[in-house]
Tab-separated table of C-alpha atoms in Angstrom:
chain	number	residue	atom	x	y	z
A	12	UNK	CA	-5.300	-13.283	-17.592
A	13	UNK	CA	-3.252	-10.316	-15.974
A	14	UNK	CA	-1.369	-8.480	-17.391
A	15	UNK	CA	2.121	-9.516	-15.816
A	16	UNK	CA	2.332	-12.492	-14.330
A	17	UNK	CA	5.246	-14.895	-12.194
A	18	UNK	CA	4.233	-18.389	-12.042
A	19	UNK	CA	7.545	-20.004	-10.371
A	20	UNK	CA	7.047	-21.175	-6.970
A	21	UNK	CA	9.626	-20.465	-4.651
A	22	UNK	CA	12.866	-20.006	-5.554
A	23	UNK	CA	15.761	-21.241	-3.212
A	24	UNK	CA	19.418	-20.793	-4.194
A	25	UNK	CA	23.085	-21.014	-2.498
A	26	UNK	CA	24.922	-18.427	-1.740
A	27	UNK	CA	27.034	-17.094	-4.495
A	28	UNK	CA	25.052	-18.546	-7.213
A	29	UNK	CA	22.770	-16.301	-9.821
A	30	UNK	CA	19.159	-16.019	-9.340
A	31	UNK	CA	17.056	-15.695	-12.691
A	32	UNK	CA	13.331	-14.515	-11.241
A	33	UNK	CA	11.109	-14.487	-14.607
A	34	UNK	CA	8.123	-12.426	-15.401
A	35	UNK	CA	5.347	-12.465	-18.198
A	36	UNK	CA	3.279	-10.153	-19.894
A	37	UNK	CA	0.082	-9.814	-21.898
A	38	UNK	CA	0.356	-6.286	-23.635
A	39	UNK	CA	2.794	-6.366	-26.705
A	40	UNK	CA	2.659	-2.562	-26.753
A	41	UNK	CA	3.869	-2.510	-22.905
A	42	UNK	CA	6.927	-0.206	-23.020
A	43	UNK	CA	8.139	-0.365	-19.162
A	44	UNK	CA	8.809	-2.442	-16.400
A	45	UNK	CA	10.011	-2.325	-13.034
A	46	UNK	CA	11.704	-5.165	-10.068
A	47	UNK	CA	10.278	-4.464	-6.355
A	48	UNK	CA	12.311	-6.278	-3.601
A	49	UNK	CA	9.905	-6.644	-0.274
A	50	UNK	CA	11.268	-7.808	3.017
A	51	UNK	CA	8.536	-9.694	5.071
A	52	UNK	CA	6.721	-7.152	6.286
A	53	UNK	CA	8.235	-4.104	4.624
A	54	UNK	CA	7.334	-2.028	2.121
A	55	UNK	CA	8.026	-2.650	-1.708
A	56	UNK	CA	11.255	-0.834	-2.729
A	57	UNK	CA	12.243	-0.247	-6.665
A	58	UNK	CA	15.461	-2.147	-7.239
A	59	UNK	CA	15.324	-1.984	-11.551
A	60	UNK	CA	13.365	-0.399	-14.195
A	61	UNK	CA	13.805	-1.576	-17.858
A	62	UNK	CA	12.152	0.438	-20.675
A	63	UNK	CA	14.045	-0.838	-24.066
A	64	UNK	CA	14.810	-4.233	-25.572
A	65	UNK	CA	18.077	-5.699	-24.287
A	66	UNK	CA	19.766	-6.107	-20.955
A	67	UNK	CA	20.030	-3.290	-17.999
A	68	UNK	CA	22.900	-3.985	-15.158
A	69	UNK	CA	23.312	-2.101	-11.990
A	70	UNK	CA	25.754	-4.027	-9.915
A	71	UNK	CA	24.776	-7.333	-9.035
A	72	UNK	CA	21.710	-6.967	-10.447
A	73	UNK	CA	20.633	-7.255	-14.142
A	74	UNK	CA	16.769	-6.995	-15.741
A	75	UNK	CA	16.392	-8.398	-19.289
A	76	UNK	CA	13.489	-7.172	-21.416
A	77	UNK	CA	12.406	-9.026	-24.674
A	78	UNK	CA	9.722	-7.311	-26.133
A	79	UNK	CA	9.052	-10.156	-28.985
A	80	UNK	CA	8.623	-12.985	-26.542
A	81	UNK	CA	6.860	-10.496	-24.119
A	82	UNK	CA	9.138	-11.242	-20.584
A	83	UNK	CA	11.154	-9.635	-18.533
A	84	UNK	CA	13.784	-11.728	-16.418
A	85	UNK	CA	16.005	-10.523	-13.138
A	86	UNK	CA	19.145	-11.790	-12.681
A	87	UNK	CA	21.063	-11.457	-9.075
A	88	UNK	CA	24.321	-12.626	-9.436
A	89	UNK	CA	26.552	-13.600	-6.336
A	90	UNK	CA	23.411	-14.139	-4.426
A	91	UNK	CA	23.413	-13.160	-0.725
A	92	UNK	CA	21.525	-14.122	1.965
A	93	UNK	CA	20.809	-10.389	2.729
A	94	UNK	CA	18.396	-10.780	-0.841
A	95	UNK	CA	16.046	-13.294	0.569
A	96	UNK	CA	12.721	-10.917	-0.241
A	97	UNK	CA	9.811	-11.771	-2.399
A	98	UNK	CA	10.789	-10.353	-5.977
A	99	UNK	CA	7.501	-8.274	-7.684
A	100	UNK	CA	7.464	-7.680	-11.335
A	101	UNK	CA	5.502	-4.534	-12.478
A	102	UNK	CA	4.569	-3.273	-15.526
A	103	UNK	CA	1.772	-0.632	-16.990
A	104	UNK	CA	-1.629	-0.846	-16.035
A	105	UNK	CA	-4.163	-0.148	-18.437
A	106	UNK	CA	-7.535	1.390	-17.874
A	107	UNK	CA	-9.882	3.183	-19.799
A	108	UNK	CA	-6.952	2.618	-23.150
A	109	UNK	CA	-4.233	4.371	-21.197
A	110	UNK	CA	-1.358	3.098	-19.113
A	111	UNK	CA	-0.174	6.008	-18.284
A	112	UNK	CA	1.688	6.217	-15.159
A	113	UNK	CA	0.077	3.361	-13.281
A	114	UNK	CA	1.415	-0.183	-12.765
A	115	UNK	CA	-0.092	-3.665	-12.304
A	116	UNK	CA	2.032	-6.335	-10.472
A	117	UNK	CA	2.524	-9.710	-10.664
A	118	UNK	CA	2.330	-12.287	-7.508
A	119	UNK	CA	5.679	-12.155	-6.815
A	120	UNK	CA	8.394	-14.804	-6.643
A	121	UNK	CA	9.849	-15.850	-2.881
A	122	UNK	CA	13.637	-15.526	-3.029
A	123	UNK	CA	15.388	-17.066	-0.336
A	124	UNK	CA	19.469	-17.426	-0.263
A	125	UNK	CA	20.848	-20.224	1.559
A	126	UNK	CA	24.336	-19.993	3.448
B	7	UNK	CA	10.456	11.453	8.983
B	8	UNK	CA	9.019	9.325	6.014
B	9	UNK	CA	8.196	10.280	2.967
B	10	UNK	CA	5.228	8.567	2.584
B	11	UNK	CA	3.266	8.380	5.676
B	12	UNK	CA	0.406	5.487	6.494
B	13	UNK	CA	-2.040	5.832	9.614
B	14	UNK	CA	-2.954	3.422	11.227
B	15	UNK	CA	0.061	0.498	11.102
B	16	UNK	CA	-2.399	-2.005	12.198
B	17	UNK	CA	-6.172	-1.994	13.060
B	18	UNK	CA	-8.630	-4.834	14.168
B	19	UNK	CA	-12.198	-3.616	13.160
B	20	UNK	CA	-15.393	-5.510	13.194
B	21	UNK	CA	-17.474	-6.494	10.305
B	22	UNK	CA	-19.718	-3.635	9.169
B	23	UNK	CA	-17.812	-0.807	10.619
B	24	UNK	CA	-16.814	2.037	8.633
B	25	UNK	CA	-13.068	2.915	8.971
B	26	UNK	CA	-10.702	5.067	7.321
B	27	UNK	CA	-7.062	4.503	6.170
B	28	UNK	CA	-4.939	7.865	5.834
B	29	UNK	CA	-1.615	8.405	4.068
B	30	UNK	CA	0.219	11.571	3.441
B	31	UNK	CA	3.504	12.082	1.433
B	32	UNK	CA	6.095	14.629	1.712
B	33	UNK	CA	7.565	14.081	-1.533
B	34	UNK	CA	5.877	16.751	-3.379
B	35	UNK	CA	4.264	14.163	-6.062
B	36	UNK	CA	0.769	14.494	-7.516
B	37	UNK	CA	0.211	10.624	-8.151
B	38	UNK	CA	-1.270	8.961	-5.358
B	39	UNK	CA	-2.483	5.483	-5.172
B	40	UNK	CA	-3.883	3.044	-3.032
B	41	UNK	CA	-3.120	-1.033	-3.444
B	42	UNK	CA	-3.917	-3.881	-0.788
B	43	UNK	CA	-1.951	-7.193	-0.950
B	44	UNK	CA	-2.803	-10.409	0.168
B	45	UNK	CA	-0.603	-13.745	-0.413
B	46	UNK	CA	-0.284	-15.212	-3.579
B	47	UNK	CA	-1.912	-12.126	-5.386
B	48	UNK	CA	0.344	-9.561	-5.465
B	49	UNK	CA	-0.478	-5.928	-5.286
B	50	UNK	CA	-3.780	-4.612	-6.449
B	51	UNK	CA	-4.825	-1.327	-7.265
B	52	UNK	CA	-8.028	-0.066	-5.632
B	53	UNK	CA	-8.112	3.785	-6.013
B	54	UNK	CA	-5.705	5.864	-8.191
B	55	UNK	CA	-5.550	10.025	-8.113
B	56	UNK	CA	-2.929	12.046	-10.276
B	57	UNK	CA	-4.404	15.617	-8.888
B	58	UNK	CA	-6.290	16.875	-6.435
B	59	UNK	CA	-9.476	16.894	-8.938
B	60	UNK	CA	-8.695	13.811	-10.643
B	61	UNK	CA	-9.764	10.277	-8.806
B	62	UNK	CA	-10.242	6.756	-10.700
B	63	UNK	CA	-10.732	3.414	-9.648
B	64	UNK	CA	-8.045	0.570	-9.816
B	65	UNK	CA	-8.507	-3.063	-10.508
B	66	UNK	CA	-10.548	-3.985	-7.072
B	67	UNK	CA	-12.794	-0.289	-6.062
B	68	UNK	CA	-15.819	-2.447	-4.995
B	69	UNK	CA	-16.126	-1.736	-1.175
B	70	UNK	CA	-13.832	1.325	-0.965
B	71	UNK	CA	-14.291	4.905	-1.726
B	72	UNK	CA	-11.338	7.499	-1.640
B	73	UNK	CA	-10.626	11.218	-0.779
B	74	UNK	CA	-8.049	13.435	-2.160
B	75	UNK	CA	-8.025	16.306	0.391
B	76	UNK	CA	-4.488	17.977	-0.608
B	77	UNK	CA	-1.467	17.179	-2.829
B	78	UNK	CA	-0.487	15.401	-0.183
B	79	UNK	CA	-2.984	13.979	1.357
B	80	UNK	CA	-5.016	10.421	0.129
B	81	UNK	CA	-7.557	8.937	2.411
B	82	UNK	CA	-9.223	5.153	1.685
B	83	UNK	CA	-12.307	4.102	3.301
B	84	UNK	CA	-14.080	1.133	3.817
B	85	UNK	CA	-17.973	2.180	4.042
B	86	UNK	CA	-18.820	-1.208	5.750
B	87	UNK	CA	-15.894	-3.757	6.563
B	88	UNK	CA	-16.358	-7.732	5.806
B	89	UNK	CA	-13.788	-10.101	6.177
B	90	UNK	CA	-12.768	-10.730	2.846
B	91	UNK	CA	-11.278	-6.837	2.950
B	92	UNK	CA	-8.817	-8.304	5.641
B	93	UNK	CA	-5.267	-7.684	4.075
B	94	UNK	CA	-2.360	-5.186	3.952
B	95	UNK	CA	-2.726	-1.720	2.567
B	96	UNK	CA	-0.207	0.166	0.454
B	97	UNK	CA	-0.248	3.928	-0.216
B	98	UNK	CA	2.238	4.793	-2.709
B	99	UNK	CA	3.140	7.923	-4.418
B	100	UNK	CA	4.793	8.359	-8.188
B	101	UNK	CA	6.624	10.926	-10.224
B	102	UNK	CA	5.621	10.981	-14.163
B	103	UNK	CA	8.106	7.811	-14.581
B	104	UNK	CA	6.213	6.228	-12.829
B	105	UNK	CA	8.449	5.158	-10.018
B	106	UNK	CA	6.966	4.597	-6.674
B	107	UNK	CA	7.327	4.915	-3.445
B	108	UNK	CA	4.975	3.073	-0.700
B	109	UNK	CA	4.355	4.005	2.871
B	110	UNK	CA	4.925	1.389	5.116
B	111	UNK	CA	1.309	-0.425	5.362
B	112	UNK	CA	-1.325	-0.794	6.936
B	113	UNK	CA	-1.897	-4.224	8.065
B	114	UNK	CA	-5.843	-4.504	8.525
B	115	UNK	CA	-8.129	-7.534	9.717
B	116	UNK	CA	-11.652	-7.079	9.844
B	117	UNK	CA	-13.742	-9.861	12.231
């Protein structure tokens, strides 16, 4: 199993609507976690980070963590075409019984915003 | 100029060939880390440093060896290529946080 995981398919939305991109993960101690947004062919870039319980907004964009069911959501309200990207979820990668300071991602989720 | 720095952009090798992937950072972090991504997967981590003297391997290390020759310097290599190590390569650098930031690829096919 890894350790965060994003098992929707595709995700295709209109414009102006909320997108709710959904991650998993296996480690209940897992403190922090972290949204990438990647163009086709660009680079990852860090759009959220989320290390306590609860909700985190920064504009249009809002990560949920909940620690007891063990997943951490995004949320992209008024959706724009400009956010079709594939969506990774991140979170700490463990090796050797430490975490520290290295993630693991998940497969990613396709976002694409339809006019 | 970029922060974080990846050379080649793309490279066609053949199978068995050694070749070397460099990346070099100008923001000043001590993390380093190499990842290659291929569809459906994700990001995996192949080599990880967090000092000059300090190198560990990722998820996926089978096939690749790495060199820390500065701060900012982090060089993968594959010894001897085979197709299945066809993919994109991401260097990416962290503070303590850890929040990262990748070079721009390398996109790499071997034949």
């Amino acid at each position: 199993q890894k350790e965060v995981e994003q098992n929707s398919g595709p995700l295709s939305v209109p414009e102006g609507a909320i997108a709710s991109l959904n991650c998993t993960y296996s480690d209940r101690v897992s403190q922090s976690f972290f949204w990438y947004r990647q163009y086709s062919g660009k680079s990852p870039e860090l759009i959220m980070s989320i290390y306590s319980n609860g909700d985190k907004e920064d504009g249009r964009f809002t990560a949920q963590l909940n620690k007891a069911s063990q997943y951490v959501s995004l949320l992209i309200r008024d959706s724009q075409p400009s956010d079709s990207a594939t969506y990774l979820c991140a979170g700490p990668y463990k090796s050797g019984g430490t975490s520290y300071g290295k993630l693991t991602f998940g497969q990613g989720t396709i976002l694409t915003v339809h006019p | 100029d970029a922060d974080v720095t990846q050379t080649p952009r793309n490279r066609i090798t053949k199978t068995g060939k050694r070749i070397m992937l460099e990346c070099s950072q100008t923001k000043g972090h001590d993390r380093m880390y190499w990842y290659r991504q291929d569809p459906g997967l994700g990001l995996r981590l192949i080599y990880y440093s967090f000092d000059v003297k300090d190198i560990n391997k990722g998820e996926i290390s089978d096939g690749y060896s790495v060199s820390r020759q500065a701060q900012a310097k982090f060089s993968l290599s594959l010894e001897s290529a085979i197709p299945n190590q066809t993919a994109l390569y991401f260097c990416a650098t962290s503070d303590p946080s850890p929040s990262y930031t990748f070079g721009s690829g390398t996109r790499l096919t071997v034949v």
